[in-house]
PDB file of C-alpha atoms and ligand atoms in Angstrom:
ATOM      1  CA  MET A   1       6.891  25.321  10.737  1.00  0.00           C
ATOM      2  CA  SER A   2       7.708  21.404  10.888  1.00  0.00           C
ATOM      3  CA  ALA A   3      11.112  20.113   9.490  1.00  0.00           C
ATOM      4  CA  LYS A   4      11.052  17.974   6.352  1.00  0.00           C
ATOM      5  CA  LEU A   5      12.715  14.429   6.851  1.00  0.00           C
ATOM      6  CA  LEU A   6      15.901  13.709   5.503  1.00  0.00           C
ATOM      7  CA  GLU A   7      14.989   9.847   4.692  1.00  0.00           C
ATOM      8  CA  GLY A   8      18.475   8.193   4.303  1.00  0.00           C
ATOM      9  CA  LYS A   9      16.116   5.095   3.409  1.00  0.00           C
ATOM     10  CA  LEU A  10      14.829   6.690   0.014  1.00  0.00           C
ATOM     11  CA  ILE A  11      18.332   7.634  -1.116  1.00  0.00           C
ATOM     12  CA  ALA A  12      19.518   4.099  -0.483  1.00  0.00           C
ATOM     13  CA  ASP A  13      16.741   2.566  -2.401  1.00  0.00           C
ATOM     14  CA  GLN A  14      17.740   4.855  -5.620  1.00  0.00           C
ATOM     15  CA  LEU A  15      21.527   3.989  -4.842  1.00  0.00           C
ATOM     16  CA  ARG A  16      20.794   0.458  -4.763  1.00  0.00           C
ATOM     17  CA  GLU A  17      19.168   0.201  -8.201  1.00  0.00           C
ATOM     18  CA  ILE A  18      22.433   2.066  -9.631  1.00  0.00           C
ATOM     19  CA  LEU A  19      24.540  -0.411  -7.900  1.00  0.00           C
ATOM     20  CA  LYS A  20      22.840  -3.608  -9.180  1.00  0.00           C
ATOM     21  CA  GLN A  21      22.586  -2.233 -12.308  1.00  0.00           C
ATOM     22  CA  LYS A  22      26.370  -1.747 -12.473  1.00  0.00           C
ATOM     23  CA  ILE A  23      26.869  -4.981 -11.117  1.00  0.00           C
ATOM     24  CA  GLN A  24      24.691  -6.692 -13.648  1.00  0.00           C
ATOM     25  CA  ALA A  25      26.019  -4.727 -16.760  1.00  0.00           C
ATOM     26  CA  ALA A  26      29.588  -5.921 -15.402  1.00  0.00           C
ATOM     27  CA  HIS A  27      28.589  -9.472 -14.931  1.00  0.00           C
ATOM     28  CA  ALA A  28      30.741  -9.199 -11.896  1.00  0.00           C
ATOM     29  CA  ARG A  29      30.454 -12.112  -8.955  1.00  0.00           C
ATOM     30  CA  LEU A  30      31.333 -10.156  -6.619  1.00  0.00           C
ATOM     31  CA  ARG A  31      31.968 -11.331  -2.397  1.00  0.00           C
ATOM     32  CA  LEU A  32      32.159  -9.529   0.781  1.00  0.00           C
ATOM     33  CA  ALA A  33      33.580 -11.537   3.368  1.00  0.00           C
ATOM     34  CA  SER A  34      32.372 -10.526   6.959  1.00  0.00           C
ATOM     35  CA  ILE A  35      34.626 -11.700  10.013  1.00  0.00           C
ATOM     36  CA  GLN A  36      32.413 -11.744  13.063  1.00  0.00           C
ATOM     37  CA  VAL A  37      34.404 -13.020  16.716  1.00  0.00           C
ATOM     38  CA  GLY A  38      32.283 -14.077  19.089  1.00  0.00           C
ATOM     39  CA  THR A  39      28.592 -13.505  19.290  1.00  0.00           C
ATOM     40  CA  ASN A  40      26.623 -10.538  20.363  1.00  0.00           C
ATOM     41  CA  PRO A  41      22.862  -9.773  19.673  1.00  0.00           C
ATOM     42  CA  ALA A  42      23.400  -6.093  18.607  1.00  0.00           C
ATOM     43  CA  THR A  43      26.143  -7.922  16.178  1.00  0.00           C
ATOM     44  CA  GLU A  44      23.625 -10.473  14.659  1.00  0.00           C
ATOM     45  CA  VAL A  45      21.155  -6.990  13.818  1.00  0.00           C
ATOM     46  CA  TYR A  46      23.835  -5.898  11.406  1.00  0.00           C
ATOM     47  CA  ILE A  47      24.761  -9.172   9.976  1.00  0.00           C
ATOM     48  CA  LYS A  48      21.255  -9.711   9.128  1.00  0.00           C
ATOM     49  CA  SER A  49      20.905  -6.178   7.358  1.00  0.00           C
ATOM     50  CA  GLN A  50      23.616  -6.457   5.189  1.00  0.00           C
ATOM     51  CA  LYS A  51      23.064  -9.993   4.228  1.00  0.00           C
ATOM     52  CA  ARG A  52      19.233  -8.768   2.866  1.00  0.00           C
ATOM     53  CA  ILE A  53      21.019  -5.713   1.397  1.00  0.00           C
ATOM     54  CA  ALA A  54      24.153  -8.228  -0.318  1.00  0.00           C
ATOM     55  CA  ASP A  55      21.123 -10.626  -1.447  1.00  0.00           C
ATOM     56  CA  LEU A  56      19.523  -7.592  -3.007  1.00  0.00           C
ATOM     57  CA  LEU A  57      22.631  -6.718  -5.356  1.00  0.00           C
ATOM     58  CA  GLY A  58      23.181 -10.278  -6.237  1.00  0.00           C
ATOM     59  CA  ILE A  59      26.313 -10.182  -3.942  1.00  0.00           C
ATOM     60  CA  ASP A  60      27.550 -13.473  -2.237  1.00  0.00           C
ATOM     61  CA  TYR A  61      27.615 -12.180   1.508  1.00  0.00           C
ATOM     62  CA  GLN A  62      30.010 -14.841   3.257  1.00  0.00           C
ATOM     63  CA  LEU A  63      29.572 -14.547   7.044  1.00  0.00           C
ATOM     64  CA  HIS A  64      33.148 -16.195   8.840  1.00  0.00           C
ATOM     65  CA  ALA A  65      31.928 -16.471  12.318  1.00  0.00           C
ATOM     66  CA  LEU A  66      35.313 -16.913  14.413  1.00  0.00           C
ATOM     67  CA  PRO A  67      35.165 -18.548  18.441  1.00  0.00           C
ATOM     68  CA  LYS A  68      35.542 -15.558  20.596  1.00  0.00           C
ATOM     69  CA  GLU A  69      39.038 -16.410  22.280  1.00  0.00           C
ATOM     70  CA  THR A  70      40.825 -15.862  18.310  1.00  0.00           C
ATOM     71  CA  SER A  71      43.905 -14.186  19.259  1.00  0.00           C
ATOM     72  CA  GLN A  72      45.097 -11.322  17.184  1.00  0.00           C
ATOM     73  CA  GLU A  73      47.603 -13.237  15.181  1.00  0.00           C
ATOM     74  CA  ALA A  74      45.004 -16.299  14.657  1.00  0.00           C
ATOM     75  CA  PHE A  75      42.542 -12.973  13.516  1.00  0.00           C
ATOM     76  CA  CYS A  76      45.435 -12.278  11.299  1.00  0.00           C
ATOM     77  CA  ALA A  77      46.356 -15.473   9.577  1.00  0.00           C
ATOM     78  CA  PHE A  78      42.573 -15.616   9.258  1.00  0.00           C
ATOM     79  CA  ALA A  79      42.439 -12.299   7.429  1.00  0.00           C
ATOM     80  CA  ALA A  80      45.324 -13.410   5.206  1.00  0.00           C
ATOM     81  CA  GLY A  81      43.907 -16.367   3.960  1.00  0.00           C
ATOM     82  CA  LEU A  82      40.727 -13.349   2.452  1.00  0.00           C
ATOM     83  CA  ASN A  83      43.308 -11.256   1.663  1.00  0.00           C
ATOM     84  CA  ARG A  84      44.722 -13.551  -0.604  1.00  0.00           C
ATOM     85  CA  ASP A  85      41.546 -15.305  -2.603  1.00  0.00           C
ATOM     86  CA  ALA A  86      40.961 -13.455  -5.377  1.00  0.00           C
ATOM     87  CA  GLY A  87      37.210 -14.357  -5.223  1.00  0.00           C
ATOM     88  CA  VAL A  88      36.866 -11.750  -2.142  1.00  0.00           C
ATOM     89  CA  GLN A  89      36.633  -8.226  -2.974  1.00  0.00           C
ATOM     90  CA  GLY A  90      35.722  -6.913   0.250  1.00  0.00           C
ATOM     91  CA  ILE A  91      36.249  -7.496   4.051  1.00  0.00           C
ATOM     92  CA  ILE A  92      34.469  -6.407   6.818  1.00  0.00           C
ATOM     93  CA  VAL A  93      35.351  -7.046  10.363  1.00  0.00           C
ATOM     94  CA  GLN A  94      31.498  -6.765  13.002  1.00  0.00           C
ATOM     95  CA  LEU A  95      31.922  -4.513  15.829  1.00  0.00           C
ATOM     96  CA  PRO A  96      32.098  -4.821  19.074  1.00  0.00           C
ATOM     97  CA  LEU A  97      35.396  -7.627  19.406  1.00  0.00           C
ATOM     98  CA  PRO A  98      35.679  -8.983  22.292  1.00  0.00           C
ATOM     99  CA  LEU A  99      37.924  -7.091  24.787  1.00  0.00           C
ATOM    100  CA  HIS A 100      41.348  -8.490  24.198  1.00  0.00           C
ATOM    101  CA  LEU A 101      41.379  -7.692  20.288  1.00  0.00           C
ATOM    102  CA  SER A 102      41.804  -3.933  19.114  1.00  0.00           C
ATOM    103  CA  TYR A 103      40.189  -3.005  16.085  1.00  0.00           C
ATOM    104  CA  THR A 104      43.022  -0.404  15.063  1.00  0.00           C
ATOM    105  CA  GLU A 105      45.016  -3.527  15.478  1.00  0.00           C
ATOM    106  CA  VAL A 106      42.574  -5.952  13.615  1.00  0.00           C
ATOM    107  CA  ILE A 107      42.074  -3.739  10.588  1.00  0.00           C
ATOM    108  CA  GLN A 108      45.663  -3.754   9.773  1.00  0.00           C
ATOM    109  CA  CYS A 109      45.715  -7.317   8.899  1.00  0.00           C
ATOM    110  CA  ILE A 110      43.069  -6.409   5.808  1.00  0.00           C
ATOM    111  CA  VAL A 111      44.852  -5.425   2.683  1.00  0.00           C
ATOM    112  CA  PRO A 112      43.873  -1.788   1.922  1.00  0.00           C
ATOM    113  CA  GLU A 113      42.389  -2.713  -1.417  1.00  0.00           C
ATOM    114  CA  LYS A 114      39.793  -4.985   0.339  1.00  0.00           C
ATOM    115  CA  ASP A 115      39.391  -2.613   3.299  1.00  0.00           C
ATOM    116  CA  ILE A 116      35.847  -1.784   2.233  1.00  0.00           C
ATOM    117  CA  GLU A 117      35.033   0.009   5.687  1.00  0.00           C
ATOM    118  CA  GLY A 118      37.726   2.193   4.761  1.00  0.00           C
ATOM    119  CA  MET A 119      38.759   2.178   8.543  1.00  0.00           C
ATOM    120  CA  HIS A 120      42.700   1.229   7.833  1.00  0.00           C
ATOM    121  CA  PRO A 121      45.297   4.042   8.249  1.00  0.00           C
ATOM    122  CA  ILE A 122      46.271   3.791   4.500  1.00  0.00           C
ATOM    123  CA  ASN A 123      42.393   4.261   3.662  1.00  0.00           C
ATOM    124  CA  LEU A 124      42.004   6.930   6.391  1.00  0.00           C
ATOM    125  CA  GLY A 125      45.249   8.851   5.524  1.00  0.00           C
ATOM    126  CA  ARG A 126      43.756   9.441   1.844  1.00  0.00           C
ATOM    127  CA  VAL A 127      40.588  11.295   3.135  1.00  0.00           C
ATOM    128  CA  VAL A 128      43.497  13.525   5.007  1.00  0.00           C
ATOM    129  CA  PHE A 129      44.605  14.301   1.156  1.00  0.00           C
ATOM    130  CA  GLY A 130      41.147  14.562   0.018  1.00  0.00           C
ATOM    131  CA  LYS A 131      41.775  11.519  -2.271  1.00  0.00           C
ATOM    132  CA  ALA A 132      40.142   8.504  -1.182  1.00  0.00           C
ATOM    133  CA  ARG A 133      37.875   6.297  -2.770  1.00  0.00           C
ATOM    134  CA  ILE A 134      37.093   4.101  -0.065  1.00  0.00           C
ATOM    135  CA  LEU A 135      35.266   5.995   2.510  1.00  0.00           C
ATOM    136  CA  PRO A 136      34.380   5.270   6.242  1.00  0.00           C
ATOM    137  CA  CYS A 137      30.830   4.223   5.572  1.00  0.00           C
ATOM    138  CA  THR A 138      28.969   6.067   8.260  1.00  0.00           C
ATOM    139  CA  ALA A 139      31.007   9.544   7.253  1.00  0.00           C
ATOM    140  CA  ALA A 140      30.257   9.349   3.764  1.00  0.00           C
ATOM    141  CA  ALA A 141      26.669   8.548   4.567  1.00  0.00           C
ATOM    142  CA  ALA A 142      26.446  11.766   5.986  1.00  0.00           C
ATOM    143  CA  MET A 143      27.673  13.398   3.279  1.00  0.00           C
ATOM    144  CA  GLU A 144      25.441  11.659   0.644  1.00  0.00           C
ATOM    145  CA  LEU A 145      22.393  12.996   3.413  1.00  0.00           C
ATOM    146  CA  LEU A 146      24.255  16.495   2.739  1.00  0.00           C
ATOM    147  CA  GLN A 147      24.192  16.340  -1.135  1.00  0.00           C
ATOM    148  CA  SER A 148      21.052  14.895  -1.820  1.00  0.00           C
ATOM    149  CA  ILE A 149      19.592  18.484  -0.272  1.00  0.00           C
ATOM    150  CA  GLY A 150      21.530  19.763  -2.660  1.00  0.00           C
ATOM    151  CA  MET A 151      22.948  22.710   0.253  1.00  0.00           C
ATOM    152  CA  GLY A 152      26.344  24.210  -0.333  1.00  0.00           C
ATOM    153  CA  LEU A 153      28.764  23.354   2.421  1.00  0.00           C
ATOM    154  CA  SER A 154      31.182  26.596   1.669  1.00  0.00           C
ATOM    155  CA  GLY A 155      31.310  28.696   4.842  1.00  0.00           C
ATOM    156  CA  LYS A 156      28.612  26.931   6.596  1.00  0.00           C
ATOM    157  CA  GLU A 157      28.717  26.282  10.779  1.00  0.00           C
ATOM    158  CA  VAL A 158      28.833  22.738  10.967  1.00  0.00           C
ATOM    159  CA  VAL A 159      29.087  21.560  14.516  1.00  0.00           C
ATOM    160  CA  ILE A 160      30.244  17.632  14.901  1.00  0.00           C
ATOM    161  CA  ILE A 161      29.296  15.955  18.205  1.00  0.00           C
ATOM    162  CA  GLY A 162      31.129  12.957  18.587  1.00  0.00           C
ATOM    163  CA  HIS A 163      34.981  12.269  17.575  1.00  0.00           C
ATOM    164  CA  SER A 164      35.426   8.820  17.086  1.00  0.00           C
ATOM    165  CA  GLU A 165      37.326   7.463  14.558  1.00  0.00           C
ATOM    166  CA  ILE A 166      34.510   5.823  12.509  1.00  0.00           C
ATOM    167  CA  VAL A 167      32.569   8.885  12.345  1.00  0.00           C
ATOM    168  CA  GLY A 168      33.516  12.575  14.049  1.00  0.00           C
ATOM    169  CA  LYS A 169      36.925  12.258  12.792  1.00  0.00           C
ATOM    170  CA  PRO A 170      36.856  11.520   8.896  1.00  0.00           C
ATOM    171  CA  LEU A 171      33.874  13.610   8.652  1.00  0.00           C
ATOM    172  CA  ALA A 172      35.179  16.388  10.051  1.00  0.00           C
ATOM    173  CA  LEU A 173      37.946  16.434   7.508  1.00  0.00           C
ATOM    174  CA  MET A 174      35.489  14.881   4.386  1.00  0.00           C
ATOM    175  CA  LEU A 175      33.666  18.492   5.270  1.00  0.00           C
ATOM    176  CA  MET A 176      36.665  20.915   5.717  1.00  0.00           C
ATOM    177  CA  ASP A 177      37.205  19.589   2.056  1.00  0.00           C
ATOM    178  CA  LYS A 178      34.300  21.253   1.200  1.00  0.00           C
ATOM    179  CA  LEU A 179      35.174  24.412   2.691  1.00  0.00           C
ATOM    180  CA  ALA A 180      32.485  24.029   5.751  1.00  0.00           C
ATOM    181  CA  THR A 181      33.874  25.356   9.219  1.00  0.00           C
ATOM    182  CA  VAL A 182      33.897  22.592  11.035  1.00  0.00           C
ATOM    183  CA  THR A 183      33.697  22.368  14.542  1.00  0.00           C
ATOM    184  CA  VAL A 184      33.811  19.118  16.505  1.00  0.00           C
ATOM    185  CA  CYS A 185      32.452  18.371  20.232  1.00  0.00           C
ATOM    186  CA  HIS A 186      32.454  15.492  22.326  1.00  0.00           C
ATOM    187  CA  ILE A 187      32.563  14.589  26.329  1.00  0.00           C
ATOM    188  CA  GLY A 188      35.219  17.588  27.167  1.00  0.00           C
ATOM    189  CA  THR A 189      32.825  20.288  25.598  1.00  0.00           C
ATOM    190  CA  TYR A 190      30.102  18.390  27.499  1.00  0.00           C
ATOM    191  CA  LYS A 191      32.138  18.721  30.297  1.00  0.00           C
ATOM    192  CA  ALA A 192      33.018  22.238  29.742  1.00  0.00           C
ATOM    193  CA  GLY A 193      29.121  22.759  29.733  1.00  0.00           C
ATOM    194  CA  LYS A 194      29.961  24.226  26.491  1.00  0.00           C
ATOM    195  CA  LEU A 195      27.620  22.022  24.434  1.00  0.00           C
ATOM    196  CA  GLU A 196      24.476  24.046  23.909  1.00  0.00           C
ATOM    197  CA  GLU A 197      26.308  27.283  22.829  1.00  0.00           C
ATOM    198  CA  HIS A 198      28.025  25.403  19.792  1.00  0.00           C
ATOM    199  CA  VAL A 199      24.688  23.626  18.942  1.00  0.00           C
ATOM    200  CA  ARG A 200      22.876  26.946  18.672  1.00  0.00           C
ATOM    201  CA  ARG A 201      24.873  28.204  16.215  1.00  0.00           C
ATOM    202  CA  ALA A 202      25.292  25.258  14.027  1.00  0.00           C
ATOM    203  CA  ASP A 203      23.833  25.589  10.369  1.00  0.00           C
ATOM    204  CA  ILE A 204      24.533  22.016  10.180  1.00  0.00           C
ATOM    205  CA  LEU A 205      24.842  19.481  13.602  1.00  0.00           C
ATOM    206  CA  ILE A 206      25.700  16.567  13.412  1.00  0.00           C
ATOM    207  CA  VAL A 207      25.636  14.034  16.463  1.00  0.00           C
ATOM    208  CA  ALA A 208      26.794  10.784  17.164  1.00  0.00           C
ATOM    209  CA  VAL A 209      27.361  10.238  20.711  1.00  0.00           C
ATOM    210  CA  GLY A 210      24.933   7.263  21.629  1.00  0.00           C
ATOM    211  CA  LYS A 211      22.878   8.851  24.239  1.00  0.00           C
ATOM    212  CA  PRO A 212      19.414   9.481  24.050  1.00  0.00           C
ATOM    213  CA  GLY A 213      17.875  13.321  24.397  1.00  0.00           C
ATOM    214  CA  LEU A 214      21.443  14.450  24.945  1.00  0.00           C
ATOM    215  CA  ILE A 215      20.783  17.650  22.244  1.00  0.00           C
ATOM    216  CA  LYS A 216      17.755  19.888  23.510  1.00  0.00           C
ATOM    217  CA  GLY A 217      15.241  20.679  20.857  1.00  0.00           C
ATOM    218  CA  GLU A 218      14.826  23.806  21.702  1.00  0.00           C
ATOM    219  CA  TRP A 219      19.071  24.313  21.249  1.00  0.00           C
ATOM    220  CA  ILE A 220      18.501  24.122  17.667  1.00  0.00           C
ATOM    221  CA  LYS A 221      19.130  27.017  15.414  1.00  0.00           C
ATOM    222  CA  GLU A 222      16.284  27.744  12.789  1.00  0.00           C
ATOM    223  CA  LYS A 223      16.442  26.134   9.677  1.00  0.00           C
ATOM    224  CA  ALA A 224      19.233  23.932  10.759  1.00  0.00           C
ATOM    225  CA  VAL A 225      19.902  20.494   9.437  1.00  0.00           C
ATOM    226  CA  ILE A 226      19.864  18.157  11.784  1.00  0.00           C
ATOM    227  CA  ILE A 227      22.024  14.481  10.904  1.00  0.00           C
ATOM    228  CA  ASP A 228      21.513  12.176  14.024  1.00  0.00           C
ATOM    229  CA  ILE A 229      23.369   9.434  13.633  1.00  0.00           C
ATOM    230  CA  GLY A 230      22.838   7.880  17.424  1.00  0.00           C
ATOM    231  CA  ILE A 231      21.145   4.762  17.902  1.00  0.00           C
ATOM    232  CA  ASN A 232      19.837   3.805  21.312  1.00  0.00           C
ATOM    233  CA  LYS A 233      17.197   1.386  22.437  1.00  0.00           C
ATOM    234  CA  ILE A 234      14.561   2.270  24.349  1.00  0.00           C
ATOM    235  CA  GLY A 235      11.942  -0.653  25.530  1.00  0.00           C
ATOM    236  CA  ASP A 236      11.634  -1.401  22.083  1.00  0.00           C
ATOM    237  CA  LYS A 237      11.708   1.851  20.644  1.00  0.00           C
ATOM    238  CA  ILE A 238      15.150   3.099  18.661  1.00  0.00           C
ATOM    239  CA  VAL A 239      15.624   6.735  19.185  1.00  0.00           C
ATOM    240  CA  GLY A 240      18.798   9.116  18.363  1.00  0.00           C
ATOM    241  CA  ASP A 241      20.583  11.722  20.518  1.00  0.00           C
ATOM    242  CA  VAL A 242      18.358  14.377  19.510  1.00  0.00           C
ATOM    243  CA  GLU A 243      15.320  15.163  20.964  1.00  0.00           C
ATOM    244  CA  PHE A 244      12.944  14.820  17.516  1.00  0.00           C
ATOM    245  CA  GLU A 245       9.520  16.347  18.400  1.00  0.00           C
ATOM    246  CA  GLU A 246      11.464  19.534  19.961  1.00  0.00           C
ATOM    247  CA  ALA A 247      13.828  19.581  17.074  1.00  0.00           C
ATOM    248  CA  GLN A 248      11.187  19.684  14.300  1.00  0.00           C
ATOM    249  CA  LYS A 249       9.772  22.798  15.151  1.00  0.00           C
ATOM    250  CA  HIS A 250      12.907  24.892  14.406  1.00  0.00           C
ATOM    251  CA  ALA A 251      15.064  22.263  11.937  1.00  0.00           C
ATOM    252  CA  ALA A 252      14.438  22.856   8.109  1.00  0.00           C
ATOM    253  CA  TRP A 253      15.711  19.256   8.137  1.00  0.00           C
ATOM    254  CA  ILE A 254      16.128  16.274  10.635  1.00  0.00           C
ATOM    255  CA  THR A 255      16.791  12.562  10.048  1.00  0.00           C
ATOM    256  CA  PRO A 256      14.470   9.967  11.456  1.00  0.00           C
ATOM    257  CA  VAL A 257      16.027   7.219  13.469  1.00  0.00           C
ATOM    258  CA  PRO A 258      15.501   4.899  12.669  1.00  0.00           C
ATOM    259  CA  GLY A 259      15.459   4.880   8.989  1.00  0.00           C
ATOM    260  CA  GLY A 260      17.972   8.062   8.444  1.00  0.00           C
ATOM    261  CA  VAL A 261      21.517   7.624   8.577  1.00  0.00           C
ATOM    262  CA  GLY A 262      21.295   3.659   9.197  1.00  0.00           C
ATOM    263  CA  PRO A 263      19.976   2.209   5.586  1.00  0.00           C
ATOM    264  CA  LEU A 264      22.536   4.491   3.898  1.00  0.00           C
ATOM    265  CA  THR A 265      25.357   3.497   6.028  1.00  0.00           C
ATOM    266  CA  VAL A 266      24.790  -0.197   4.751  1.00  0.00           C
ATOM    267  CA  MET A 267      24.507   0.983   1.332  1.00  0.00           C
ATOM    268  CA  MET A 268      27.791   2.858   1.524  1.00  0.00           C
ATOM    269  CA  LEU A 269      29.205  -0.704   2.211  1.00  0.00           C
ATOM    270  CA  MET A 270      28.278  -2.026  -1.020  1.00  0.00           C
ATOM    271  CA  ARG A 271      29.182   0.963  -2.941  1.00  0.00           C
ATOM    272  CA  ASN A 272      32.665   0.488  -1.542  1.00  0.00           C
ATOM    273  CA  LEU A 273      32.794  -3.026  -2.087  1.00  0.00           C
ATOM    274  CA  VAL A 274      31.887  -2.069  -6.097  1.00  0.00           C
ATOM    275  CA  GLU A 275      34.518   0.574  -5.897  1.00  0.00           C
ATOM    276  CA  ALA A 276      37.010  -2.120  -4.756  1.00  0.00           C
ATOM    277  CA  ALA A 277      36.241  -4.620  -7.183  1.00  0.00           C
ATOM    278  CA  HIS A 278      36.460  -1.752 -10.124  1.00  0.00           C
ATOM    279  CA  LEU A 279      34.167  -2.795 -11.993  1.00  0.00           C
TER     280      LEU A 279
HETATM  281  P1  LIG B 301      31.822   5.895  20.349  1.00  0.00           P
HETATM  282  O1  LIG B 301      31.461   5.321  21.676  1.00  0.00           O
HETATM  283  O2  LIG B 301      33.554   5.443  19.671  1.00  0.00           O
HETATM  284  O3  LIG B 301      32.197   7.945  20.798  1.00  0.00           O
HETATM  285  C1  LIG B 301      31.140   8.311  21.225  1.00  0.00           C
HETATM  286  C2  LIG B 301      31.497  10.013  20.823  1.00  0.00           C
HETATM  287  O4  LIG B 301      30.533  10.655  21.578  1.00  0.00           O
HETATM  288  C3  LIG B 301      32.886   9.974  21.569  1.00  0.00           C
HETATM  289  O5  LIG B 301      33.735  11.475  20.890  1.00  0.00           O
HETATM  290  C4  LIG B 301      33.010  11.073  23.139  1.00  0.00           C
HETATM  291  O6  LIG B 301      33.793  11.953  23.450  1.00  0.00           O
HETATM  292  C5  LIG B 301      31.336  11.745  22.587  1.00  0.00           C
HETATM  293  N1  LIG B 301      30.656  11.684  24.324  1.00  0.00           N
HETATM  294  C6  LIG B 301      30.077  10.979  25.100  1.00  0.00           C
HETATM  295  N2  LIG B 301      29.370  11.335  25.817  1.00  0.00           N
HETATM  296  C7  LIG B 301      29.119  12.529  25.526  1.00  0.00           C
HETATM  297  C8  LIG B 301      28.361  13.628  26.299  1.00  0.00           C
HETATM  298  N3  LIG B 301      27.584  13.416  27.050  1.00  0.00           N
HETATM  299  N4  LIG B 301      28.263  14.922  25.618  1.00  0.00           N
HETATM  300  C9  LIG B 301      29.195  15.372  24.126  1.00  0.00           C
HETATM  301  N5  LIG B 301      29.710  14.130  23.779  1.00  0.00           N
HETATM  302  C10 LIG B 301      30.066  12.851  24.432  1.00  0.00           C
HETATM  303  O7  LIG B 301      30.673   5.913  19.165  1.00  0.00           O
HETATM  304  P2  LIG B 301      30.769   5.702  17.921  1.00  0.00           P
HETATM  305  O8  LIG B 301      30.978   4.480  17.196  1.00  0.00           O
HETATM  306  O9  LIG B 301      30.856   6.933  17.083  1.00  0.00           O
HETATM  307  O10 LIG B 301      29.219   5.953  17.778  1.00  0.00           O
HETATM  308  C11 LIG B 301      28.199   7.061  18.141  1.00  0.00           C
HETATM  309  C12 LIG B 301      26.406   6.420  18.093  1.00  0.00           C
HETATM  310  O11 LIG B 301      26.576   6.497  16.380  1.00  0.00           O
HETATM  311  C13 LIG B 301      26.437   5.422  18.713  1.00  0.00           C
HETATM  312  O12 LIG B 301      24.959   5.651  19.230  1.00  0.00           O
HETATM  313  C14 LIG B 301      26.154   4.034  17.796  1.00  0.00           C
HETATM  314  O13 LIG B 301      25.306   3.438  17.802  1.00  0.00           O
HETATM  315  C15 LIG B 301      25.932   5.050  16.664  1.00  0.00           C
HETATM  316  N6  LIG B 301      26.622   4.829  14.965  1.00  0.00           N
HETATM  317  C16 LIG B 301      25.507   4.909  13.950  1.00  0.00           C
HETATM  318  C17 LIG B 301      25.814   4.364  12.604  1.00  0.00           C
HETATM  319  C18 LIG B 301      24.736   4.298  11.535  1.00  0.00           C
HETATM  320  O14 LIG B 301      25.172   3.804  10.534  1.00  0.00           O
HETATM  321  N7  LIG B 301      23.464   4.745  11.983  1.00  0.00           N
HETATM  322  C19 LIG B 301      27.279   4.132  12.398  1.00  0.00           C
HETATM  323  C20 LIG B 301      28.020   4.076  13.648  1.00  0.00           C
HETATM  324  C21 LIG B 301      27.414   4.570  15.078  1.00  0.00           C
END
C-alpha cells in the first residue's frame, strides 16, 4: 500500500477561486500591508509567494521595508499609521525579526481586527473559546487538510510534534474543539526518548519541528494521516520532518513537502484578509 498525497496546493487553488469571486462580487479593493524589518533570504521567498497570490486575487500587496535597527517604539508608531488607515484591511509582520525585537511584543502593536495572521493575544484568546474568525494560518491550513479528506476527528488519537505559538499550541486547541484526543510532544518528549511511542499510536500525526528525518517512517501506524509542516532545505531540495518514502508505505494519507501545508497557509492568510474586510 502507498499513501495518497494530501495536496494542499490543489485545495489552495480551489479556495483561491472562491475568494476571488467573493472579492469581485463585493467590488472590494483590498490592501494587505506587509511589514519587514531588515532583510533575510528566507523572508524574501515568503514575500514573493504572498505577493504572487495577492496579485492573482486582485489584492494590493504593499510591502513596507523598515531598517533592521528599527526599535519597538518606532515599529509601533509605524504600525499605528496602518491601524488608522481605512484603506488597509490586513497587516502582517515578516519573520524572522532582528533579535532586538520580540514578535510577541510587536504583534500587539497591530489592532486585532487587522491581525490577519491570527497571532494577536486577543485573536489567539478567541481560539481558546472556539470563537475565532481569524485563525492562525498554519494551524488553519492543517485543519483544512484534515477536513478535505472527510475524516471525523471525534475520539481520534492526534499527536502533534512541536508546541510553538504559531502552530502546535493553537492547533491543539482547534482539534480539542472537534473532540479529538490530542497529545502534544516537543523537545522534552524527545529528550525523554518518548517520541516513538507517541508517534506509533497516532491516527493523525502532525509534525512542525524543522528537523529533517526526525520522524522515522517505520514508526507510522498503519493507515495514519500525516501532516508534515516542517520545511528543511537540504542542498537545493526542500523536505519535511518525516521520512517520506518509508512513511508512505504505512500511512493512508501524507502531505508532500513542498506542495502540502505551505501553499494552503498562504491562502489562509488571504481568507483571513477577506474575513477582516467583512465582505
Ligand atoms: P519553533 O522553532 O517555534 O518550534 C519548534 C518546536 O519543535 C518546539 O515545540 C520544540 O520543542 C520542538 N522540537 C525541537 N526539536 C525537537 C525534537 N528533536 N523532537 C521533538 N520536538 C522538537 O518552530 P515553528 O515556527 O513552529 O516551525 C516548525 C517547522 O515548521 C519549521 O520547519 C518551519 O519552517 C515550519 N513551518 C512551516 C509552515 C508552513 O506553512 N508550511 C509554517 C510555519 C512553520
